[in-house]
Structures are given as structure tokens and as C-alpha cells.
Coordinates of C-alpha atoms in Angstrom, one line a residue:
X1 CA -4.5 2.5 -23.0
X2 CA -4.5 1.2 -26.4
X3 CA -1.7 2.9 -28.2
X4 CA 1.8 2.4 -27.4
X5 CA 4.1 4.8 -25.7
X6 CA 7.3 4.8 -27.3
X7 CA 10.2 7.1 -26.8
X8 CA 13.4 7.3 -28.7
X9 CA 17.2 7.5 -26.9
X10 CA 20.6 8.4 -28.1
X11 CA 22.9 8.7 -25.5
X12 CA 26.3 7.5 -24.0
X13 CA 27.7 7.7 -20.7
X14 CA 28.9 11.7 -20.7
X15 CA 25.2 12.9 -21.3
X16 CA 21.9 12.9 -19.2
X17 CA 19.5 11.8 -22.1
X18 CA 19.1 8.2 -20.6
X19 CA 18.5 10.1 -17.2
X20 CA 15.8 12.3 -18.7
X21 CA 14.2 9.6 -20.3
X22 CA 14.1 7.5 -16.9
X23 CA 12.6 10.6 -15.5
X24 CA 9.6 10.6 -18.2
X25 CA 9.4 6.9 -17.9
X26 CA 8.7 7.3 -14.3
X27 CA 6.0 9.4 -14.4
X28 CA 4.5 7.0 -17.1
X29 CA 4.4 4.2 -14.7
X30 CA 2.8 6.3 -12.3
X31 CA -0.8 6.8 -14.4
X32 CA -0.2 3.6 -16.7
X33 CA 1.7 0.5 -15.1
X34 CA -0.2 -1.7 -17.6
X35 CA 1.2 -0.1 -20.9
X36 CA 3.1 -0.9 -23.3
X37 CA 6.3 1.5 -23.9
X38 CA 8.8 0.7 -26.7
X39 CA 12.3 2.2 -26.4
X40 CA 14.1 2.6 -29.8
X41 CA 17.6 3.6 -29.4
X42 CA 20.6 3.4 -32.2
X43 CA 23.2 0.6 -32.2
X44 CA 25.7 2.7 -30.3
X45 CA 23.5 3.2 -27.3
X46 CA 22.5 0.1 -27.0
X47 CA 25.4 -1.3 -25.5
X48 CA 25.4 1.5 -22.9
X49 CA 22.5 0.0 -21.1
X50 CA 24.2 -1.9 -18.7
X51 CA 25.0 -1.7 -15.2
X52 CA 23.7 1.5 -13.4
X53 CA 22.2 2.3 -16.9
X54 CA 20.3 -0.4 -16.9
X55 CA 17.2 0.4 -14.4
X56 CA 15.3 1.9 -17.3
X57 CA 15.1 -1.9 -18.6
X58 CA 12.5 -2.1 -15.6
X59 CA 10.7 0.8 -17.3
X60 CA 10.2 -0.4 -20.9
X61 CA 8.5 -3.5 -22.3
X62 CA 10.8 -3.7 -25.3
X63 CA 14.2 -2.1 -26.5
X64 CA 14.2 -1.9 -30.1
X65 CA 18.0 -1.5 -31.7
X66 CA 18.4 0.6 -34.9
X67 CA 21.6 0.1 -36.8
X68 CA 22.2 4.3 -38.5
X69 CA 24.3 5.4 -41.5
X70 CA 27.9 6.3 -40.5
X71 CA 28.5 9.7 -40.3
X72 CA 26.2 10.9 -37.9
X73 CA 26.8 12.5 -34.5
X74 CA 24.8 12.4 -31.9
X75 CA 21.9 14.8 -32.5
X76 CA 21.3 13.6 -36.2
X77 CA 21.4 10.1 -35.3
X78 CA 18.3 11.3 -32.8
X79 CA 16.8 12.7 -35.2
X80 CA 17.2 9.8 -37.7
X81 CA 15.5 7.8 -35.4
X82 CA 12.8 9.8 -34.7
X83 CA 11.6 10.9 -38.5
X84 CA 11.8 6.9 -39.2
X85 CA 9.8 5.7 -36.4
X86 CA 7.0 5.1 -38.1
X87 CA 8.6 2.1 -39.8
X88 CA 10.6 1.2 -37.0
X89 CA 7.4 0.6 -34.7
X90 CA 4.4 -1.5 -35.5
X91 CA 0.7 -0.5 -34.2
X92 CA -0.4 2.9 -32.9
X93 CA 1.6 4.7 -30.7
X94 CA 2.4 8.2 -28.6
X95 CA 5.9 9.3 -29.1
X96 CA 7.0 11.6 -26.7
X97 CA 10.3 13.0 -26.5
X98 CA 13.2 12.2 -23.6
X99 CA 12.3 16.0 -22.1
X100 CA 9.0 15.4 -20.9
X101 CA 6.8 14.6 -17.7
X102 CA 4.0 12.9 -17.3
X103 CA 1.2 14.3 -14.9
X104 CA -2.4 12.8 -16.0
X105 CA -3.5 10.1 -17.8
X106 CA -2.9 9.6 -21.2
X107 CA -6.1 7.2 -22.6
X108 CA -8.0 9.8 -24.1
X109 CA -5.7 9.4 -27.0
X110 CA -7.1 6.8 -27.7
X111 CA -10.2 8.5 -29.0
X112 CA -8.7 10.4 -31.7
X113 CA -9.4 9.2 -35.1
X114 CA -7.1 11.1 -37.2
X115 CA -3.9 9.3 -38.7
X116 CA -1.5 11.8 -37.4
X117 CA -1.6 14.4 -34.6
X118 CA 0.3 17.0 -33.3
X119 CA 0.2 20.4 -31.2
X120 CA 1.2 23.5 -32.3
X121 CA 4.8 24.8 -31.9
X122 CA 5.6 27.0 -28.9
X123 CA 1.8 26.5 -28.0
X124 CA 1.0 29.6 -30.1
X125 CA -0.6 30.1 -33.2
X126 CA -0.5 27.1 -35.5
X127 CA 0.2 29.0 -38.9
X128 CA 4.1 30.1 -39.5
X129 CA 4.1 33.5 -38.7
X130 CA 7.6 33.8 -36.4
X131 CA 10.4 35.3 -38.5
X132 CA 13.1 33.9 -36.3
X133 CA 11.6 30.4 -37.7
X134 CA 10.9 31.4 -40.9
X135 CA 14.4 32.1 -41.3
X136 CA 15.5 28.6 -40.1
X137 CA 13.1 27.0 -42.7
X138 CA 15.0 29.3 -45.2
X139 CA 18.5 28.0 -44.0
X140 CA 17.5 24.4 -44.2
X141 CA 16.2 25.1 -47.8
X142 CA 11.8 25.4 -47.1
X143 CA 11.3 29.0 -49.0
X144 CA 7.4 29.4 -49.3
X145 CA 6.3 27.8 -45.5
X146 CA 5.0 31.1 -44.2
X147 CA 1.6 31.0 -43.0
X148 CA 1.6 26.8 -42.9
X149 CA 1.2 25.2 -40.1
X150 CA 3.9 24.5 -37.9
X151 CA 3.6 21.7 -35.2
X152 CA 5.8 20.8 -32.2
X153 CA 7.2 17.8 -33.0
X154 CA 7.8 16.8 -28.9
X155 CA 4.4 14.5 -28.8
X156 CA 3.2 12.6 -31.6
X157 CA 0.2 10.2 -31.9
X158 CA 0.6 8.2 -35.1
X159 CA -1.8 5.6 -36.4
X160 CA -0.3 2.6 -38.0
X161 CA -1.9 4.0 -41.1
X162 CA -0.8 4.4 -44.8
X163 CA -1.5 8.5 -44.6
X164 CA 0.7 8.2 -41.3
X165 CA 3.4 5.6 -43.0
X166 CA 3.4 8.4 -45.9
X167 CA 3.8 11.4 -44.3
X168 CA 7.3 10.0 -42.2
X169 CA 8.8 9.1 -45.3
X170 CA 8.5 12.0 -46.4
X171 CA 9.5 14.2 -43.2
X172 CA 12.7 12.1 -42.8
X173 CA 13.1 13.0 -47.2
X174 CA 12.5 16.8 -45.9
X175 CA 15.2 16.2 -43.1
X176 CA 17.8 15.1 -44.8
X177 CA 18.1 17.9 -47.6
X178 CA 17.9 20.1 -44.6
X179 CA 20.6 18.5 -42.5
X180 CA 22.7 18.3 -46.3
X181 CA 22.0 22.5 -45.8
X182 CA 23.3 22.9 -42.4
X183 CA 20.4 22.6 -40.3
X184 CA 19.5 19.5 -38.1
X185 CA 16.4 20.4 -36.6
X186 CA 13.3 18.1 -37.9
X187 CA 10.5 20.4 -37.4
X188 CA 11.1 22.8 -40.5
X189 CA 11.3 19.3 -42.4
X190 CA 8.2 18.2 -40.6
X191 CA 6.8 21.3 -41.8
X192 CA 7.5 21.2 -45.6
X193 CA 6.8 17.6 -45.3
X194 CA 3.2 18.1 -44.3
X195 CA 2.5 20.3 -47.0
X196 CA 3.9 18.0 -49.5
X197 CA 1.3 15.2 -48.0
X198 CA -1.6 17.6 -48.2
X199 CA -1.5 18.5 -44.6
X200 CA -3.1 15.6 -42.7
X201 CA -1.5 16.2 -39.3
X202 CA -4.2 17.2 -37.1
X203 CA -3.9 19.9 -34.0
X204 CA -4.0 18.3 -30.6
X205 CA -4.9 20.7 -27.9
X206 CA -1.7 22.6 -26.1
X207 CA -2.5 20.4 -22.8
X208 CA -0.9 17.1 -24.5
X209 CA 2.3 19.0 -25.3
X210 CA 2.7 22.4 -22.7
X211 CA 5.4 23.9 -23.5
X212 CA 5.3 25.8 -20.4
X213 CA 8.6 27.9 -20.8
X214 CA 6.5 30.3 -23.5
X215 CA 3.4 32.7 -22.3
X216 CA 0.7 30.8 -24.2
X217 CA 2.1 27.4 -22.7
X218 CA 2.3 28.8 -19.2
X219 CA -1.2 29.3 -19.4
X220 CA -2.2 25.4 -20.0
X221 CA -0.3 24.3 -17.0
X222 CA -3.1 23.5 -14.3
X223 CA -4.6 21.2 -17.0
X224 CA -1.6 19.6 -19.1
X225 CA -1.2 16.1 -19.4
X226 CA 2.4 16.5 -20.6
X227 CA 5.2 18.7 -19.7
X228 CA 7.9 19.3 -22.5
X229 CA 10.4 21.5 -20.3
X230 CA 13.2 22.1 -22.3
X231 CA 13.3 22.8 -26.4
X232 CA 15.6 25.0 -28.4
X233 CA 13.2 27.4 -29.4
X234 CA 13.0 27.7 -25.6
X235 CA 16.6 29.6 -25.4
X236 CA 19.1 29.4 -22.6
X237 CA 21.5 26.3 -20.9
X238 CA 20.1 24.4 -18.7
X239 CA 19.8 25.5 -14.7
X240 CA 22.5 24.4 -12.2
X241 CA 19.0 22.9 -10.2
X242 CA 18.1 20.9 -13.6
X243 CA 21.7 19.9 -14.6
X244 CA 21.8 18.7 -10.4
X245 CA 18.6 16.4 -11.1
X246 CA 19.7 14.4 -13.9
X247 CA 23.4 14.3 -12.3
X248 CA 21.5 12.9 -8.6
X249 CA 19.6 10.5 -10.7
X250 CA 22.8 9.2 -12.4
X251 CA 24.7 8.4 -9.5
X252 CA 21.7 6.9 -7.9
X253 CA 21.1 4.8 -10.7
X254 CA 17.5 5.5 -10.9
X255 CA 14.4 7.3 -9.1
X256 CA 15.4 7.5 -5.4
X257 CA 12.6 8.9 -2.7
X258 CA 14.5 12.5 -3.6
X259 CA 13.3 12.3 -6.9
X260 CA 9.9 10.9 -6.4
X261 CA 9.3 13.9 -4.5
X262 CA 9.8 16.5 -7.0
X263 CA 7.8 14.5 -9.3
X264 CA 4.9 14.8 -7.0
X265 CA 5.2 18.0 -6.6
X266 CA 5.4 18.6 -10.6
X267 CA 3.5 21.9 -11.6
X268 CA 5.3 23.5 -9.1
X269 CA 8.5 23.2 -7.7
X270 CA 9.6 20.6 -10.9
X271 CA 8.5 23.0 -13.0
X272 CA 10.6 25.9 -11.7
X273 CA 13.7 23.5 -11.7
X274 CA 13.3 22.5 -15.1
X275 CA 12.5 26.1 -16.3
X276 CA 14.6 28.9 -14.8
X277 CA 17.6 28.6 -17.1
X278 CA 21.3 29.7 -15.6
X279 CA 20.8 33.6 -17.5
X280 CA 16.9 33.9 -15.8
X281 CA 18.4 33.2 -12.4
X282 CA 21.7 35.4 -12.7
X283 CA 19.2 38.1 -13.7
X284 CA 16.9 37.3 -11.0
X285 CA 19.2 37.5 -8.0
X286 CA 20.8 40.8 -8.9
X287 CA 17.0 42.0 -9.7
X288 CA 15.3 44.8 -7.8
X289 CA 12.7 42.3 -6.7
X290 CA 14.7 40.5 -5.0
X291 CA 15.3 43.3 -3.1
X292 CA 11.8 44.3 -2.7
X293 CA 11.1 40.3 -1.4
X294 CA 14.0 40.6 1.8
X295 CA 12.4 44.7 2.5
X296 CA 9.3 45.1 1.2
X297 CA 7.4 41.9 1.1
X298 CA 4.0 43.4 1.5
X299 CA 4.7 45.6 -2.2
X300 CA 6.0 41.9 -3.3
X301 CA 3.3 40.5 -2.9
X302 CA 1.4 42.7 -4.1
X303 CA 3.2 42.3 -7.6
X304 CA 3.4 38.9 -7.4
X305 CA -0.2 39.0 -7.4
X306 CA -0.2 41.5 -10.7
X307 CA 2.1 39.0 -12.2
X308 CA 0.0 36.0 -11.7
X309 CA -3.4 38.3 -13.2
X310 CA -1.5 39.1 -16.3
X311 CA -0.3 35.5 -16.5
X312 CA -3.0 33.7 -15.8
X313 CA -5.8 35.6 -15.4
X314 CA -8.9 32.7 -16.1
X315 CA -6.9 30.6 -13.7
X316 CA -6.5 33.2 -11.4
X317 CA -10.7 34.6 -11.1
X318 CA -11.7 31.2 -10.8
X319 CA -9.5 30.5 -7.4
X320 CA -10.7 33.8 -6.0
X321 CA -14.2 32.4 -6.8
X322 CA -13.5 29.6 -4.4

């Protein structure tokens, strides 16, 4: 492919960023072994990436050290980074986030001719119309963003552009009155910040950014290209079985045969690890369908199959079909 992939990475040793990154990076290699990824990580990391740390050096064709204003902690110095990437990074490029997998091919980018592009929040409908966000946009100081559109900032295909150069300026501008109000999150800032620029972020389809932990998402994921697993708007901790992969792949040091294995089997059992969050899973094994699996398969079943109709119902007719 022709645009970079470039991801962004603050972390130290007593997180599992770099591990999630290495994960993503992974399944990068797997569909593009020729391209060229850019890791841009603050001044603090940096010296981090050493030792067992240092496999996702293997991964990356360049690291790219940012020095950051003082002051910072760890999730606005991400966010610094990532709202002034586009000055940071030279050519085209994909950004996509450290909470991601891979599973297709990511060329096709390539053929899109807008400056800037972007899928829509939650995989829903593109115009603001969630009060629960509409209230955040209030808090970080965006009064008048109802019913403009409101993109996942998780995946981002940027053109090395003057409208593309323009519109980061202003987005990190939008980010920091909102972080001065309280609120660190970029995508209300992203928001505001394409409005200011007369809106020239374009919708990529869902499949380049399934956010498969919401209905509309679930529904994209026999034909995403890109899993974004965990976001905030999401809800809920992390699983014990997600909080066990990164841990495995720290103390391996990278992507062991353990791993590798998962990854192959991503839209299924990776999927259900990186979804089911520590409150889904309390609430599923003290469910009545649990129950119903250990005494009553044949009625389990028989939901089950309701649950996947109502779910996915195209998906569903057309394997029947078969």
C-alpha cells in the first residue's frame, strides 16, 4: 500500500498499551509485511523500549520521538500526540489507534481521494443526536454540535494535504480549551473542529473502523477490515480474559504461538475475549441462560438462534441460503 500506517504510543512499564500496540502491529504484518508503519511515541516512552519492550522495534520501520509540554499525564500526553500528528508525520498515512486488529487488507485506502476520512462514532448515525455525548461536548465547552457529525476518531486516513494540515491544527486548538474545561477526550474537539473547517472529513464505511461492542458495529463484523475492541463510549473495565492477553504477551515479550492463535481465530473467539467486559460476564454466569445451557440445551439453542436473527439477520438468511 501506498499510505503509511502509523500508530501513536504512550506508555511505561505498569501499563499494557505497548502490548496492545504489538498486538495490532501483528496483525499488520500478517496482510502487509511490505509497509511502511511509523511509531510516534512521547519522550518519556521512548526510553521504555528496551529489553523485553523492544520486540515491537521488529514491527515498525521508524520510531518517531515527540518531546510534550510538562504538565501532562499520561492520557493527555496521548492525546497531544495524536491531534498533532499531522505535523509530526510526513506523506499520507492511516492512523489507527493501539486498541485495534487487523483482519483484511488495508490497500483500498488508497483509492480514496478525500483529504481527510473518518467513520462514524459508535458505527451509528453520523449526525450528533446522543444526549449522553451532547452533554460531554457541553462539559468540554462545544454548545451548538447537535445534529453535526460526529466521527470515531479510532482510524484516520489523512492526506498530506493543506485542508488535512488545517483541520489538525485546529482539532488539537479545540482540544486544548476542552482539556483547560475538564474533559480530555479529543473527539468532541474533533467535532467542533470540523465544523470550524467547513466539515471536510469524509465518512468511511463502518467496516474500516467496527466498533463491534455496539449493535450497529456487531452487524459489520463478517466484513470489517478493522477491529477497534475497546473505547470509552463502550462502558465497562476490561475482562479478566483481555487483561490475561496483554499480561501473557508481556511476560513473553512478544507474540508467542498462544497468541498467534487467537489472532487467527479473530471474529470469534478474539472477539469475545476483547468484548465481554468483567460486569457482562458476572451477569452472565448468574443468568438464567446459563441455566437453560447445562438443562435445557435444545430451548438454548433455540434462543441462541433468535439472538443471532435479531442480531444479524442479513448475515444470518444468507448462511441458511447456503
Amino acid at each position: 500500500m501506498k499510505a503509511k500506517i502509523v500508530y501513536t504510543l504512550v506508555s511505561d512499564e505498569h501499563d499494557s498499551y505497548l502490548e496492545q500496540v504489538l498486538l495490532s502491529l501483528h496483525t499488520v504484518r500478517l496482510y502487509h509485511p511490505e509497509a511502511t508503519i511509523e511509531l510516534v511515541v512521547d519522550s518519556a516512552t521512548n526510553p521504555t523500549i528496551k529489553d523485553t519492550r523492544a520486540e515491537i522495534k521488529k514491527y515498525v520501520s521508524s520510531i518517531i520521538s515527540v518531546t510534550i509540554p510538562e504538565g501532562y499525564d499520561k492520557v493527555q500526553r496521548s492525546r497531544f500526540l495524536k491531534t498533532n500528528l499531522r505535523k509530526l508525520v510526513t506523506g499520507d498515512y492511516l492512523f489507527i489507534d493501539c486498541d485495534t486488529i487487523i483482519c483484511g487488507k488495508l490497500d483500498e485506502i488508497d483509492k480514496i481521494e478525500s483529504n481527510i476520512a473518518m467513520v462514524a462514532d459508535m458505527n451509528g448515525k453520523l449526525l450528533l443526536d446522543d444526549e449522553g455525548v451532547i452533554d460531554r461536548c457541553h462539559a468540554a465547552g462545544f454548545n451548538d454540535l447537535e445534529g453535526k457529525p460526529y466521527f470515531n476518531s479510532g482510524v484516520i486516513y489523512a492526506k498530506d494535504t493543506p485542508v488535512a494540515h488545517r483541520l489538525y491544527e485546529e482539532w488539537n486548538k479545540q482540544w486544548q480549551i476542552s482539556n483547560r474545561n475538564g474533559v480530555s477526550f479529543d473527539q468532541p474537539a474533533l467535532c467542533q473542529a470540523n465544523v470550524n473547517v467547513g466539515t471536510p472529513i469524509y465518512e468511511l464505511p463502518g467496516i474500516w473502523n467496527c466498533q463491534f461492542k455496539f449493535r450497529a458495529g456487531y452487524r459489520l463484523l463478517d466484513d470489517a477490515i478493522i477491529l477497534h475492541y475497546y473505547s470509552n463510549n463502550g462502558g465497562g473495565k476490561r475482562s479478566i480474559a483481555q487483561d490475561s492477553i496483554f499480561k501473557h504477551i508481556k511476560e513473553k515479550g512478544g507474540i508467542d504461538s498462544l497468541v498467534a492463535h487467537l489472532v487467527n481465530h479473530t471474529k470469534t473467539v478474539l472477539t469475545t475475549a476483547l468484548t465481554i467486559n468483567s460486569d457482562m460476564a458476572f451477569e452472565y454466569f448468574y443468568s438464567d441462560m446459563l441455566y437453560t445451557f447445562f438443562n435445557a440445551p435444545k430451548i438454548f439453542k433455540i434462543a441462541a438462534s433468535v439472538a443471532r436473527m435479531l442480531s444479524k439477520p442479513a448475515i444470518f438468511i444468507k448462511k441458511k441460503k447456503q
